Amino acid sequence: MKLFVLFLAAVSVVTVNAIEYNGAESSKKVHDVLAANSKTKDQSVVASVKKYVDSIEPKNDPEKRTVIKYKVWVYDQTKGSDTSFEGLSKYRDELIAKEKFEVAPTEAQKLEMLDIWYKAYRNTDKDYAVKMYKAIKATPNGHKFSNAGFYAYQTNNYLDAYNFYMDNQVFPERCVEIAIKNLKDNKKVLDAAQVITKKNYDAKKVKPIVDCVINNLTTSDSVDQNEVKLFLQKVNKRYSRLMKEDEATWAPIIGDVRMTLAAY
């Protein structure tokens, strides 16, 4: 009886310590905290995040892959770790081997587990960015994760950056910026801008895209003006209703769109 009671007590401790995966919460407690800690690598912060990550109980393959990614992030900031691309790849593979997946991760998903953007941000770790980019290029469908374009951009491979983002249909504002500043291709600007007409994006993404189109494409001979006009009509139709929710934010954007349409 005494042993049984002890067993129940042990189970209760595990239950209390274990937490369910929560995407929004874990992003704040892991992603945001470690990004802020990336320069100082305060080991007390790393230990706190590790304790949190180790307590997560993922229930499906996507959650399991994310937790492995978080563990790689923690390892990257742990004193004495091999934080090279090769070292982190080895650690990731060890974690994958220990996990029970219903479907084994694809090669692209394995690369996503190594997506530690702060290592390449502002070229703080150029070697890591280069090796990530090369791995993405060498892997069939290796670019099939949202930040793949980031590594192409950080290594000055702007066309690949544009294509990776477009293929994944993410970060249209980055695509537009790359197309106008680096590729200097107005057709690609319009193609990237079209992404915001397919689903709702927040004003911080919509405004720079709309501004870029109005400022650069409405008087350009390099694009079909009927297509530009149609784009603006779609933006007007999709986002006008949002003025009811936040007029101060959306009225200036929609106002510019409507004035431009009136000029056609």
PDB file of C-alpha atoms in Angstrom:
ATOM      1  CA  MET A   1       0.000   0.000   0.000  1.00  0.00           C
ATOM      2  CA  LYS A   2       2.843   2.345   0.910  1.00  0.00           C
ATOM      3  CA  LEU A   3       4.540   1.712  -2.447  1.00  0.00           C
ATOM      4  CA  PHE A   4       1.279   2.375  -4.271  1.00  0.00           C
ATOM      5  CA  VAL A   5       0.889   5.728  -2.503  1.00  0.00           C
ATOM      6  CA  LEU A   6       4.437   6.669  -3.424  1.00  0.00           C
ATOM      7  CA  PHE A   7       3.706   5.708  -7.027  1.00  0.00           C
ATOM      8  CA  LEU A   8       0.641   7.946  -7.117  1.00  0.00           C
ATOM      9  CA  ALA A   9       2.656  10.803  -5.648  1.00  0.00           C
ATOM     10  CA  ALA A  10       5.305  10.409  -8.328  1.00  0.00           C
ATOM     11  CA  VAL A  11       2.655  10.376 -11.057  1.00  0.00           C
ATOM     12  CA  SER A  12       1.068  13.526  -9.639  1.00  0.00           C
ATOM     13  CA  VAL A  13       4.440  15.314  -9.712  1.00  0.00           C
ATOM     14  CA  VAL A  14       4.929  14.432 -13.385  1.00  0.00           C
ATOM     15  CA  THR A  15       1.398  15.561 -14.170  1.00  0.00           C
ATOM     16  CA  VAL A  16       1.858  18.883 -12.416  1.00  0.00           C
ATOM     17  CA  ASN A  17       5.201  19.554 -14.089  1.00  0.00           C
ATOM     18  CA  ALA A  18       4.060  18.612 -17.589  1.00  0.00           C
ATOM     19  CA  ILE A  19       2.249  21.237 -19.673  1.00  0.00           C
ATOM     20  CA  GLU A  20       0.328  21.081 -22.914  1.00  0.00           C
ATOM     21  CA  TYR A  21       1.849  22.631 -25.993  1.00  0.00           C
ATOM     22  CA  ASN A  22       0.534  26.129 -26.654  1.00  0.00           C
ATOM     23  CA  GLY A  23       1.840  27.814 -29.783  1.00  0.00           C
ATOM     24  CA  ALA A  24       1.304  31.418 -28.749  1.00  0.00           C
ATOM     25  CA  GLU A  25       2.581  30.896 -25.229  1.00  0.00           C
ATOM     26  CA  SER A  26       5.657  28.934 -26.250  1.00  0.00           C
ATOM     27  CA  SER A  27       6.526  31.503 -28.901  1.00  0.00           C
ATOM     28  CA  LYS A  28       6.665  34.169 -26.195  1.00  0.00           C
ATOM     29  CA  LYS A  29       8.440  32.049 -23.612  1.00  0.00           C
ATOM     30  CA  VAL A  30      10.968  30.500 -25.974  1.00  0.00           C
ATOM     31  CA  HIS A  31      11.273  32.374 -29.260  1.00  0.00           C
ATOM     32  CA  ASP A  32      11.019  35.888 -27.851  1.00  0.00           C
ATOM     33  CA  VAL A  33      13.082  35.263 -24.728  1.00  0.00           C
ATOM     34  CA  LEU A  34      15.960  33.501 -26.493  1.00  0.00           C
ATOM     35  CA  ALA A  35      16.021  36.062 -29.282  1.00  0.00           C
ATOM     36  CA  ALA A  36      16.425  38.796 -26.671  1.00  0.00           C
ATOM     37  CA  ASN A  37      19.103  36.712 -24.941  1.00  0.00           C
ATOM     38  CA  SER A  38      21.046  35.927 -28.126  1.00  0.00           C
ATOM     39  CA  LYS A  39      23.846  38.428 -27.496  1.00  0.00           C
ATOM     40  CA  THR A  40      24.470  38.004 -23.772  1.00  0.00           C
ATOM     41  CA  LYS A  41      23.558  34.307 -23.609  1.00  0.00           C
ATOM     42  CA  ASP A  42      22.715  34.666 -19.937  1.00  0.00           C
ATOM     43  CA  GLN A  43      22.796  31.066 -18.684  1.00  0.00           C
ATOM     44  CA  SER A  44      20.143  31.692 -16.034  1.00  0.00           C
ATOM     45  CA  VAL A  45      17.765  32.682 -18.842  1.00  0.00           C
ATOM     46  CA  VAL A  46      18.771  29.630 -20.859  1.00  0.00           C
ATOM     47  CA  ALA A  47      18.170  27.367 -17.848  1.00  0.00           C
ATOM     48  CA  SER A  48      14.719  28.871 -17.295  1.00  0.00           C
ATOM     49  CA  VAL A  49      13.723  28.382 -20.923  1.00  0.00           C
ATOM     50  CA  LYS A  50      15.117  24.841 -20.932  1.00  0.00           C
ATOM     51  CA  LYS A  51      13.018  23.976 -17.887  1.00  0.00           C
ATOM     52  CA  TYR A  52       9.923  25.262 -19.672  1.00  0.00           C
ATOM     53  CA  VAL A  53      10.695  23.454 -22.952  1.00  0.00           C
ATOM     54  CA  ASP A  54      11.443  20.175 -21.163  1.00  0.00           C
ATOM     55  CA  SER A  55       8.043  20.376 -19.478  1.00  0.00           C
ATOM     56  CA  ILE A  56       6.081  20.594 -22.750  1.00  0.00           C
ATOM     57  CA  GLU A  57       4.234  17.436 -23.762  1.00  0.00           C
ATOM     58  CA  PRO A  58       3.705  17.548 -27.546  1.00  0.00           C
ATOM     59  CA  LYS A  59       0.745  15.491 -28.752  1.00  0.00           C
ATOM     60  CA  ASN A  60       1.262  15.293 -32.512  1.00  0.00           C
ATOM     61  CA  ASP A  61       4.021  15.428 -35.101  1.00  0.00           C
ATOM     62  CA  PRO A  62       3.916  19.199 -35.763  1.00  0.00           C
ATOM     63  CA  GLU A  63       4.150  19.892 -32.019  1.00  0.00           C
ATOM     64  CA  LYS A  64       6.973  17.378 -31.650  1.00  0.00           C
ATOM     65  CA  ARG A  65       8.907  19.041 -34.466  1.00  0.00           C
ATOM     66  CA  THR A  66       8.425  22.463 -32.883  1.00  0.00           C
ATOM     67  CA  VAL A  67       9.617  21.270 -29.480  1.00  0.00           C
ATOM     68  CA  ILE A  68      12.740  19.803 -31.086  1.00  0.00           C
ATOM     69  CA  LYS A  69      13.329  23.167 -32.755  1.00  0.00           C
ATOM     70  CA  TYR A  70      13.023  24.873 -29.373  1.00  0.00           C
ATOM     71  CA  LYS A  71      15.489  22.413 -27.847  1.00  0.00           C
ATOM     72  CA  VAL A  72      17.945  23.234 -30.633  1.00  0.00           C
ATOM     73  CA  TRP A  73      17.517  26.936 -29.810  1.00  0.00           C
ATOM     74  CA  VAL A  74      18.247  26.232 -26.144  1.00  0.00           C
ATOM     75  CA  TYR A  75      21.270  24.105 -27.021  1.00  0.00           C
ATOM     76  CA  ASP A  76      22.572  26.873 -29.268  1.00  0.00           C
ATOM     77  CA  GLN A  77      22.762  29.219 -26.273  1.00  0.00           C
ATOM     78  CA  THR A  78      24.000  26.646 -23.762  1.00  0.00           C
ATOM     79  CA  LYS A  79      27.577  27.243 -22.676  1.00  0.00           C
ATOM     80  CA  GLY A  80      29.988  24.663 -24.079  1.00  0.00           C
ATOM     81  CA  SER A  81      27.701  23.518 -26.903  1.00  0.00           C
ATOM     82  CA  ASP A  82      28.903  23.068 -30.477  1.00  0.00           C
ATOM     83  CA  THR A  83      26.886  25.892 -32.061  1.00  0.00           C
ATOM     84  CA  SER A  84      28.204  25.422 -35.584  1.00  0.00           C
ATOM     85  CA  PHE A  85      25.809  24.339 -38.322  1.00  0.00           C
ATOM     86  CA  GLU A  86      27.291  20.859 -38.120  1.00  0.00           C
ATOM     87  CA  GLY A  87      27.061  20.728 -34.328  1.00  0.00           C
ATOM     88  CA  LEU A  88      23.429  21.827 -34.253  1.00  0.00           C
ATOM     89  CA  SER A  89      22.565  19.406 -37.060  1.00  0.00           C
ATOM     90  CA  LYS A  90      24.061  16.532 -35.045  1.00  0.00           C
ATOM     91  CA  TYR A  91      22.133  17.550 -31.929  1.00  0.00           C
ATOM     92  CA  ARG A  92      18.896  17.838 -33.930  1.00  0.00           C
ATOM     93  CA  ASP A  93      19.412  14.345 -35.362  1.00  0.00           C
ATOM     94  CA  GLU A  94      19.909  12.952 -31.855  1.00  0.00           C
ATOM     95  CA  LEU A  95      16.633  14.510 -30.745  1.00  0.00           C
ATOM     96  CA  ILE A  96      14.794  13.180 -33.801  1.00  0.00           C
ATOM     97  CA  ALA A  97      16.126   9.677 -33.140  1.00  0.00           C
ATOM     98  CA  LYS A  98      14.724   9.761 -29.597  1.00  0.00           C
ATOM     99  CA  GLU A  99      11.255  11.000 -30.617  1.00  0.00           C
ATOM    100  CA  LYS A 100       8.408   8.785 -31.780  1.00  0.00           C
ATOM    101  CA  PHE A 101       6.815  10.276 -34.883  1.00  0.00           C
ATOM    102  CA  GLU A 102       3.790   8.955 -36.708  1.00  0.00           C
ATOM    103  CA  VAL A 103       5.420  10.171 -39.918  1.00  0.00           C
ATOM    104  CA  ALA A 104       9.152  10.823 -40.080  1.00  0.00           C
ATOM    105  CA  PRO A 105      10.075  14.498 -40.646  1.00  0.00           C
ATOM    106  CA  THR A 106      10.818  15.492 -44.220  1.00  0.00           C
ATOM    107  CA  GLU A 107      14.212  16.914 -45.098  1.00  0.00           C
ATOM    108  CA  ALA A 108      12.660  20.390 -45.313  1.00  0.00           C
ATOM    109  CA  GLN A 109      11.130  19.955 -41.862  1.00  0.00           C
ATOM    110  CA  LYS A 110      14.524  18.904 -40.539  1.00  0.00           C
ATOM    111  CA  LEU A 111      16.022  22.110 -41.926  1.00  0.00           C
ATOM    112  CA  GLU A 112      13.258  24.140 -40.309  1.00  0.00           C
ATOM    113  CA  MET A 113      14.376  22.744 -36.949  1.00  0.00           C
ATOM    114  CA  LEU A 114      17.667  24.568 -37.571  1.00  0.00           C
ATOM    115  CA  ASP A 115      15.931  27.861 -38.328  1.00  0.00           C
ATOM    116  CA  ILE A 116      17.622  30.097 -35.781  1.00  0.00           C
ATOM    117  CA  TRP A 117      17.193  33.415 -37.531  1.00  0.00           C
ATOM    118  CA  TYR A 118      19.090  35.497 -34.982  1.00  0.00           C
ATOM    119  CA  LYS A 119      22.307  33.613 -35.832  1.00  0.00           C
ATOM    120  CA  ALA A 120      22.172  35.128 -39.300  1.00  0.00           C
ATOM    121  CA  TYR A 121      20.389  38.398 -38.534  1.00  0.00           C
ATOM    122  CA  ARG A 122      22.497  41.407 -39.537  1.00  0.00           C
ATOM    123  CA  ASN A 123      25.237  38.950 -40.472  1.00  0.00           C
ATOM    124  CA  THR A 124      26.146  38.164 -36.863  1.00  0.00           C
ATOM    125  CA  ASP A 125      26.901  34.597 -37.988  1.00  0.00           C
ATOM    126  CA  LYS A 126      27.539  34.722 -41.712  1.00  0.00           C
ATOM    127  CA  ASP A 127      28.875  31.165 -41.805  1.00  0.00           C
ATOM    128  CA  TYR A 128      25.619  29.799 -40.384  1.00  0.00           C
ATOM    129  CA  ALA A 129      23.548  31.724 -42.924  1.00  0.00           C
ATOM    130  CA  VAL A 130      25.693  30.471 -45.796  1.00  0.00           C
ATOM    131  CA  LYS A 131      25.531  26.844 -44.678  1.00  0.00           C
ATOM    132  CA  MET A 132      21.779  27.024 -44.118  1.00  0.00           C
ATOM    133  CA  TYR A 133      21.312  28.490 -47.586  1.00  0.00           C
ATOM    134  CA  LYS A 134      23.504  25.815 -49.182  1.00  0.00           C
ATOM    135  CA  ALA A 135      21.599  23.079 -47.336  1.00  0.00           C
ATOM    136  CA  ILE A 136      18.287  24.546 -48.490  1.00  0.00           C
ATOM    137  CA  LYS A 137      19.484  24.609 -52.088  1.00  0.00           C
ATOM    138  CA  ALA A 138      20.917  21.089 -51.919  1.00  0.00           C
ATOM    139  CA  THR A 139      17.752  19.562 -50.401  1.00  0.00           C
ATOM    140  CA  PRO A 140      14.768  18.675 -52.619  1.00  0.00           C
ATOM    141  CA  ASN A 141      12.003  21.062 -51.560  1.00  0.00           C
ATOM    142  CA  GLY A 142      14.416  22.305 -48.900  1.00  0.00           C
ATOM    143  CA  HIS A 143      12.888  25.768 -49.066  1.00  0.00           C
ATOM    144  CA  LYS A 144       9.491  24.554 -47.885  1.00  0.00           C
ATOM    145  CA  PHE A 145       9.428  26.468 -44.631  1.00  0.00           C
ATOM    146  CA  SER A 146       8.481  30.070 -44.033  1.00  0.00           C
ATOM    147  CA  ASN A 147      11.909  31.493 -43.176  1.00  0.00           C
ATOM    148  CA  ALA A 148      13.828  29.817 -46.015  1.00  0.00           C
ATOM    149  CA  GLY A 149      13.816  33.102 -47.908  1.00  0.00           C
ATOM    150  CA  PHE A 150      15.537  34.790 -44.983  1.00  0.00           C
ATOM    151  CA  TYR A 151      18.714  32.751 -45.449  1.00  0.00           C
ATOM    152  CA  ALA A 152      18.746  33.417 -49.173  1.00  0.00           C
ATOM    153  CA  TYR A 153      18.361  37.120 -48.496  1.00  0.00           C
ATOM    154  CA  GLN A 154      21.109  37.174 -45.856  1.00  0.00           C
ATOM    155  CA  THR A 155      23.501  35.629 -48.369  1.00  0.00           C
ATOM    156  CA  ASN A 156      22.533  38.144 -51.092  1.00  0.00           C
ATOM    157  CA  ASN A 157      20.683  35.572 -53.181  1.00  0.00           C
ATOM    158  CA  TYR A 158      17.754  37.876 -53.747  1.00  0.00           C
ATOM    159  CA  LEU A 159      15.974  36.030 -56.546  1.00  0.00           C
ATOM    160  CA  ASP A 160      15.953  32.846 -54.495  1.00  0.00           C
ATOM    161  CA  ALA A 161      14.732  34.806 -51.472  1.00  0.00           C
ATOM    162  CA  TYR A 162      11.858  36.184 -53.532  1.00  0.00           C
ATOM    163  CA  ASN A 163      11.015  32.790 -55.006  1.00  0.00           C
ATOM    164  CA  PHE A 164      11.182  30.967 -51.668  1.00  0.00           C
ATOM    165  CA  TYR A 165       8.830  33.439 -50.015  1.00  0.00           C
ATOM    166  CA  MET A 166       6.457  33.392 -52.959  1.00  0.00           C
ATOM    167  CA  ASP A 167       6.415  29.616 -53.177  1.00  0.00           C
ATOM    168  CA  ASN A 168       5.496  29.446 -49.494  1.00  0.00           C
ATOM    169  CA  GLN A 169       3.069  32.380 -49.858  1.00  0.00           C
ATOM    170  CA  VAL A 170       4.507  34.161 -46.827  1.00  0.00           C
ATOM    171  CA  PHE A 171       5.898  37.608 -46.016  1.00  0.00           C
ATOM    172  CA  PRO A 172       4.507  39.447 -49.076  1.00  0.00           C
ATOM    173  CA  GLU A 173       5.893  42.738 -47.749  1.00  0.00           C
ATOM    174  CA  ARG A 174       9.403  41.264 -47.881  1.00  0.00           C
ATOM    175  CA  CYS A 175       8.817  40.016 -51.424  1.00  0.00           C
ATOM    176  CA  VAL A 176       7.662  43.439 -52.567  1.00  0.00           C
ATOM    177  CA  GLU A 177      10.679  45.101 -50.969  1.00  0.00           C
ATOM    178  CA  ILE A 178      13.086  42.603 -52.550  1.00  0.00           C
ATOM    179  CA  ALA A 179      11.438  42.989 -55.957  1.00  0.00           C
ATOM    180  CA  ILE A 180      11.598  46.793 -55.938  1.00  0.00           C
ATOM    181  CA  LYS A 181      14.983  47.322 -54.267  1.00  0.00           C
ATOM    182  CA  ASN A 182      17.072  44.308 -55.205  1.00  0.00           C
ATOM    183  CA  LEU A 183      15.525  42.811 -58.326  1.00  0.00           C
ATOM    184  CA  LYS A 184      14.180  46.085 -59.715  1.00  0.00           C
ATOM    185  CA  ASP A 185      11.353  44.167 -61.360  1.00  0.00           C
ATOM    186  CA  ASN A 186       7.937  45.841 -61.300  1.00  0.00           C
ATOM    187  CA  LYS A 187       6.160  42.734 -62.576  1.00  0.00           C
ATOM    188  CA  LYS A 188       7.484  40.797 -59.607  1.00  0.00           C
ATOM    189  CA  VAL A 189       6.361  43.639 -57.314  1.00  0.00           C
ATOM    190  CA  LEU A 190       2.797  43.285 -58.592  1.00  0.00           C
ATOM    191  CA  ASP A 191       2.887  39.482 -58.384  1.00  0.00           C
ATOM    192  CA  ALA A 192       3.999  39.655 -54.736  1.00  0.00           C
ATOM    193  CA  ALA A 193       1.467  42.365 -53.911  1.00  0.00           C
ATOM    194  CA  GLN A 194      -1.353  40.112 -55.108  1.00  0.00           C
ATOM    195  CA  VAL A 195      -0.821  37.889 -52.064  1.00  0.00           C
ATOM    196  CA  ILE A 196      -2.601  40.405 -49.810  1.00  0.00           C
ATOM    197  CA  THR A 197      -5.743  40.153 -51.946  1.00  0.00           C
ATOM    198  CA  LYS A 198      -6.160  36.448 -51.196  1.00  0.00           C
ATOM    199  CA  LYS A 199      -6.557  36.684 -47.421  1.00  0.00           C
ATOM    200  CA  ASN A 200      -6.539  39.400 -44.788  1.00  0.00           C
ATOM    201  CA  TYR A 201      -3.247  40.815 -43.533  1.00  0.00           C
ATOM    202  CA  ASP A 202      -2.729  43.418 -40.848  1.00  0.00           C
ATOM    203  CA  ALA A 203      -2.235  47.070 -41.740  1.00  0.00           C
ATOM    204  CA  LYS A 204       1.504  46.967 -41.003  1.00  0.00           C
ATOM    205  CA  LYS A 205       1.916  44.592 -43.937  1.00  0.00           C
ATOM    206  CA  VAL A 206      -0.743  46.043 -46.217  1.00  0.00           C
ATOM    207  CA  LYS A 207       0.323  49.700 -46.038  1.00  0.00           C
ATOM    208  CA  PRO A 208       3.908  49.355 -47.341  1.00  0.00           C
ATOM    209  CA  ILE A 209       2.704  47.096 -50.145  1.00  0.00           C
ATOM    210  CA  VAL A 210      -0.064  49.476 -51.209  1.00  0.00           C
ATOM    211  CA  ASP A 211       2.305  52.450 -50.941  1.00  0.00           C
ATOM    212  CA  CYS A 212       4.881  50.679 -53.105  1.00  0.00           C
ATOM    213  CA  VAL A 213       2.331  49.842 -55.791  1.00  0.00           C
ATOM    214  CA  ILE A 214       0.873  53.354 -55.869  1.00  0.00           C
ATOM    215  CA  ASN A 215       4.272  55.063 -55.838  1.00  0.00           C
ATOM    216  CA  ASN A 216       5.992  52.829 -58.377  1.00  0.00           C
ATOM    217  CA  LEU A 217       3.530  50.949 -60.542  1.00  0.00           C
ATOM    218  CA  THR A 218       0.637  53.284 -61.302  1.00  0.00           C
ATOM    219  CA  THR A 219       2.760  55.301 -63.737  1.00  0.00           C
ATOM    220  CA  SER A 220       4.971  52.457 -64.951  1.00  0.00           C
ATOM    221  CA  ASP A 221       5.006  51.255 -68.551  1.00  0.00           C
ATOM    222  CA  SER A 222       6.558  47.942 -67.481  1.00  0.00           C
ATOM    223  CA  VAL A 223       3.315  46.539 -66.087  1.00  0.00           C
ATOM    224  CA  ASP A 224      -0.221  46.264 -67.423  1.00  0.00           C
ATOM    225  CA  GLN A 225      -2.150  49.160 -65.883  1.00  0.00           C
ATOM    226  CA  ASN A 226      -5.357  47.135 -66.026  1.00  0.00           C
ATOM    227  CA  GLU A 227      -3.703  44.621 -63.690  1.00  0.00           C
ATOM    228  CA  VAL A 228      -2.611  47.399 -61.344  1.00  0.00           C
ATOM    229  CA  LYS A 229      -6.134  48.803 -61.309  1.00  0.00           C
ATOM    230  CA  LEU A 230      -7.597  45.341 -60.655  1.00  0.00           C
ATOM    231  CA  PHE A 231      -5.187  44.871 -57.749  1.00  0.00           C
ATOM    232  CA  LEU A 232      -6.307  48.159 -56.183  1.00  0.00           C
ATOM    233  CA  GLN A 233      -9.949  47.213 -56.675  1.00  0.00           C
ATOM    234  CA  LYS A 234      -9.378  43.929 -54.867  1.00  0.00           C
ATOM    235  CA  VAL A 235      -7.630  45.699 -51.994  1.00  0.00           C
ATOM    236  CA  ASN A 236     -10.508  48.164 -51.760  1.00  0.00           C
ATOM    237  CA  LYS A 237     -13.057  45.357 -51.716  1.00  0.00           C
ATOM    238  CA  ARG A 238     -11.223  43.193 -49.171  1.00  0.00           C
ATOM    239  CA  TYR A 239     -10.061  45.804 -46.671  1.00  0.00           C
ATOM    240  CA  SER A 240     -12.697  48.575 -46.777  1.00  0.00           C
ATOM    241  CA  ARG A 241     -14.907  46.775 -44.277  1.00  0.00           C
ATOM    242  CA  LEU A 242     -12.078  46.816 -41.733  1.00  0.00           C
ATOM    243  CA  MET A 243     -12.584  50.564 -41.355  1.00  0.00           C
ATOM    244  CA  LYS A 244     -15.609  49.729 -39.211  1.00  0.00           C
ATOM    245  CA  GLU A 245     -13.299  48.032 -36.724  1.00  0.00           C
ATOM    246  CA  ASP A 246     -10.378  50.489 -36.832  1.00  0.00           C
ATOM    247  CA  GLU A 247     -11.066  53.579 -38.902  1.00  0.00           C
ATOM    248  CA  ALA A 248      -7.976  55.451 -37.720  1.00  0.00           C
ATOM    249  CA  THR A 249      -5.694  52.735 -39.072  1.00  0.00           C
ATOM    250  CA  TRP A 250      -7.468  51.736 -42.257  1.00  0.00           C
ATOM    251  CA  ALA A 251      -9.027  54.986 -43.501  1.00  0.00           C
ATOM    252  CA  PRO A 252      -5.713  56.491 -44.757  1.00  0.00           C
ATOM    253  CA  ILE A 253      -4.817  53.270 -46.593  1.00  0.00           C
ATOM    254  CA  ILE A 254      -8.216  52.818 -48.211  1.00  0.00           C
ATOM    255  CA  GLY A 255      -8.389  56.557 -48.914  1.00  0.00           C
ATOM    256  CA  ASP A 256      -5.173  56.369 -50.966  1.00  0.00           C
ATOM    257  CA  VAL A 257      -6.465  53.312 -52.807  1.00  0.00           C
ATOM    258  CA  ARG A 258      -9.765  54.985 -53.711  1.00  0.00           C
ATOM    259  CA  MET A 259      -8.152  58.242 -54.811  1.00  0.00           C
ATOM    260  CA  THR A 260      -5.784  56.316 -57.047  1.00  0.00           C
ATOM    261  CA  LEU A 261      -8.644  54.301 -58.529  1.00  0.00           C
ATOM    262  CA  ALA A 262     -10.542  57.515 -59.227  1.00  0.00           C
ATOM    263  CA  ALA A 263      -7.601  58.702 -61.314  1.00  0.00           C
ATOM    264  CA  TYR A 264      -7.786  55.742 -63.711  1.00  0.00           C
TER     265      TYR A 264
END
